[in-house]
mmCIF file of C-alpha atoms in Angstrom:
data_model
loop_
_atom_site.group_PDB
_atom_site.id
_atom_site.type_symbol
_atom_site.label_atom_id
_atom_site.label_comp_id
_atom_site.label_asym_id
_atom_site.label_seq_id
_atom_site.Cartn_x
_atom_site.Cartn_y
_atom_site.Cartn_z
ATOM 1 C CA MET I 53 -92.236 -70.801 -152.268
ATOM 2 C CA ILE I 54 -95.568 -68.979 -152.445
ATOM 3 C CA GLU I 55 -96.506 -71.972 -154.810
ATOM 4 C CA HIS I 56 -96.048 -74.257 -152.307
ATOM 5 C CA PHE I 57 -98.828 -72.490 -149.921
ATOM 6 C CA LYS I 58 -101.317 -71.886 -152.951
ATOM 7 C CA ALA I 59 -101.050 -75.335 -153.852
ATOM 8 C CA LEU I 60 -101.671 -75.941 -150.415
ATOM 9 C CA GLN I 61 -104.809 -73.506 -150.450
ATOM 10 C CA LEU I 62 -103.399 -71.677 -147.735
ATOM 11 C CA THR I 63 -102.960 -67.359 -147.725
ATOM 12 C CA VAL I 64 -99.748 -66.178 -146.909
ATOM 13 C CA VAL I 65 -100.052 -62.536 -145.366
ATOM 14 C CA GLU I 66 -96.936 -60.643 -145.491
ATOM 15 C CA LEU I 67 -96.244 -58.088 -143.093
ATOM 16 C CA PRO I 68 -94.541 -54.673 -143.736
ATOM 17 C CA ILE I 69 -91.027 -54.641 -143.434
ATOM 18 C CA GLU I 70 -89.464 -53.279 -140.362
ATOM 19 C CA PHE I 71 -85.505 -52.549 -139.915
ATOM 20 C CA GLU I 72 -83.071 -53.853 -137.022
ATOM 21 C CA GLU I 73 -79.805 -52.453 -136.822
ATOM 22 C CA GLU I 74 -80.330 -51.090 -140.051
ATOM 23 C CA ARG I 75 -81.279 -54.591 -141.805
ATOM 24 C CA PRO I 76 -84.610 -55.429 -143.198
ATOM 25 C CA LEU I 77 -87.055 -58.255 -141.406
ATOM 26 C CA TYR I 78 -89.479 -59.108 -143.461
ATOM 27 C CA ARG I 79 -92.600 -61.123 -141.158
ATOM 28 C CA ALA I 80 -95.561 -63.476 -142.549
ATOM 29 C CA TYR I 81 -98.226 -65.530 -141.593
ATOM 30 C CA LEU I 82 -100.787 -67.745 -142.518
ATOM 31 C CA LYS I 83 -104.442 -66.782 -142.734
ATOM 32 C CA GLU I 84 -105.748 -70.119 -141.802
ATOM 33 C CA LEU I 85 -103.344 -70.551 -139.448
ATOM 34 C CA PRO I 86 -102.565 -67.151 -137.465
ATOM 35 C CA PHE I 87 -100.426 -68.894 -134.689
ATOM 36 C CA LEU I 88 -97.836 -69.870 -137.770
ATOM 37 C CA ALA I 89 -95.842 -66.932 -138.516
ATOM 38 C CA GLY I 90 -92.141 -66.715 -139.867
ATOM 39 C CA GLU I 91 -89.654 -63.710 -140.523
ATOM 40 C CA GLY I 92 -86.296 -63.633 -141.982
ATOM 41 C CA ASN I 93 -83.550 -61.427 -143.234
ATOM 42 C CA SER I 94 -84.966 -62.119 -146.882
ATOM 43 C CA LYS I 95 -88.569 -63.009 -148.106
ATOM 44 C CA GLN I 96 -86.535 -66.734 -148.942
ATOM 45 C CA VAL I 97 -85.603 -67.374 -145.770
ATOM 46 C CA MET I 98 -89.504 -66.085 -144.423
ATOM 47 C CA TYR I 99 -91.043 -68.615 -146.528
ATOM 48 C CA ARG I 100 -88.911 -71.180 -145.324
ATOM 49 C CA ARG I 101 -89.343 -70.928 -141.923
ATOM 50 C CA LEU I 102 -92.860 -70.537 -142.202
ATOM 51 C CA MET I 103 -93.274 -73.710 -144.143
ATOM 52 C CA GLU I 104 -91.221 -75.537 -142.202
ATOM 53 C CA LYS I 105 -93.427 -74.294 -139.135
ATOM 54 C CA TYR I 106 -96.231 -75.510 -141.402
ATOM 55 C CA GLN I 107 -94.417 -78.999 -141.571
ATOM 56 C CA ILE I 108 -94.375 -79.203 -137.802
ATOM 57 C CA TYR I 109 -97.810 -78.378 -137.267
ATOM 58 C CA VAL I 110 -99.032 -80.922 -139.529
ATOM 59 C CA GLU I 111 -96.506 -83.714 -138.078
ATOM 60 C CA THR I 112 -97.997 -82.986 -134.685
ATOM 61 C CA GLN I 113 -101.814 -82.671 -135.758
ATOM 62 C CA ARG I 114 -101.044 -86.129 -137.791
ATOM 63 C CA GLU I 115 -99.338 -87.538 -134.719
ATOM 64 C CA ALA I 116 -102.330 -85.966 -132.225
ATOM 65 C CA GLN I 117 -105.128 -87.594 -134.697
ATOM 66 C CA LYS I 118 -103.380 -90.700 -134.567
ATOM 67 C CA GLU I 119 -103.364 -91.390 -131.281
ATOM 68 C CA GLU I 120 -106.452 -90.157 -130.814
ATOM 69 C CA GLN I 121 -107.875 -92.995 -132.848
ATOM 70 C CA GLU I 122 -105.995 -95.683 -131.177
ATOM 71 C CA GLU I 123 -107.271 -94.442 -127.656
ATOM 72 C CA GLU I 124 -110.643 -94.576 -128.875
ATOM 73 C CA MET I 125 -112.427 -97.624 -127.598
ATOM 74 C CA THR I 126 -116.297 -98.197 -127.621
ATOM 75 C CA SER I 127 -118.556 -100.882 -126.785
ATOM 76 C CA ALA I 128 -119.202 -101.145 -130.577
ATOM 77 C CA LEU I 129 -115.752 -102.125 -131.318
ATOM 78 C CA LEU I 130 -116.367 -105.143 -128.419
ATOM 79 C CA SER I 131 -117.768 -108.747 -129.832
ATOM 80 C CA VAL I 132 -120.615 -109.446 -127.878
ATOM 81 C CA SER I 133 -118.668 -112.100 -125.359
ATOM 82 C CA ASP I 134 -116.512 -109.383 -124.995
ATOM 83 C CA LEU I 135 -118.903 -107.068 -123.717
ATOM 84 C CA MET I 136 -120.917 -109.499 -121.662
ATOM 85 C CA LYS I 137 -117.809 -110.488 -119.414
ATOM 86 C CA TYR I 138 -117.189 -106.655 -118.488
ATOM 87 C CA TYR I 139 -121.057 -105.910 -118.442
ATOM 88 C CA ASP I 140 -122.460 -104.706 -114.829
ATOM 89 C CA GLY I 141 -125.449 -104.068 -115.568
ATOM 90 C CA GLU I 142 -125.549 -100.874 -117.054
ATOM 91 C CA THR I 143 -126.530 -100.356 -119.977
ATOM 92 C CA PHE I 144 -124.470 -98.652 -123.131
ATOM 93 C CA ASP I 145 -125.300 -96.006 -125.641
ATOM 94 C CA GLY I 146 -126.271 -97.450 -128.579
ATOM 95 C CA PHE I 147 -126.324 -101.035 -127.882
ATOM 96 C CA SER I 148 -128.665 -103.349 -129.113
ATOM 97 C CA TYR I 149 -128.797 -107.212 -129.441
ATOM 98 C CA ASP I 150 -131.393 -109.632 -130.465
ATOM 99 C CA PHE I 151 -130.883 -112.010 -128.076
ATOM 100 C CA THR I 152 -133.502 -114.372 -129.550
ATOM 101 C CA GLN I 153 -131.632 -115.429 -132.384
ATOM 102 C CA ASP I 154 -128.975 -117.748 -130.642
ATOM 103 C CA LYS I 155 -132.151 -120.147 -130.013
#
């Protein structure tokens, strides 16, 4: 399982083994993303849970990025006619148009 993290260029930091009710408890977190941690009664379970949390994190990041790209609407994305339709006298950042070309 550790090979999967190495392939993703992530470092797993294993914490010392603790015992709860005479059973070992393994804990670890990702060095690059310390808020992602996993624990389990064996190293295999710990790594599986850590990978599951990482996959959920990646999925939510992709969804957030996709929503952000969909929401982004700037004057650069509008045609001149659409832009002039909503023009209220303000100068748009980065907007320049040579009106002499229309003649």
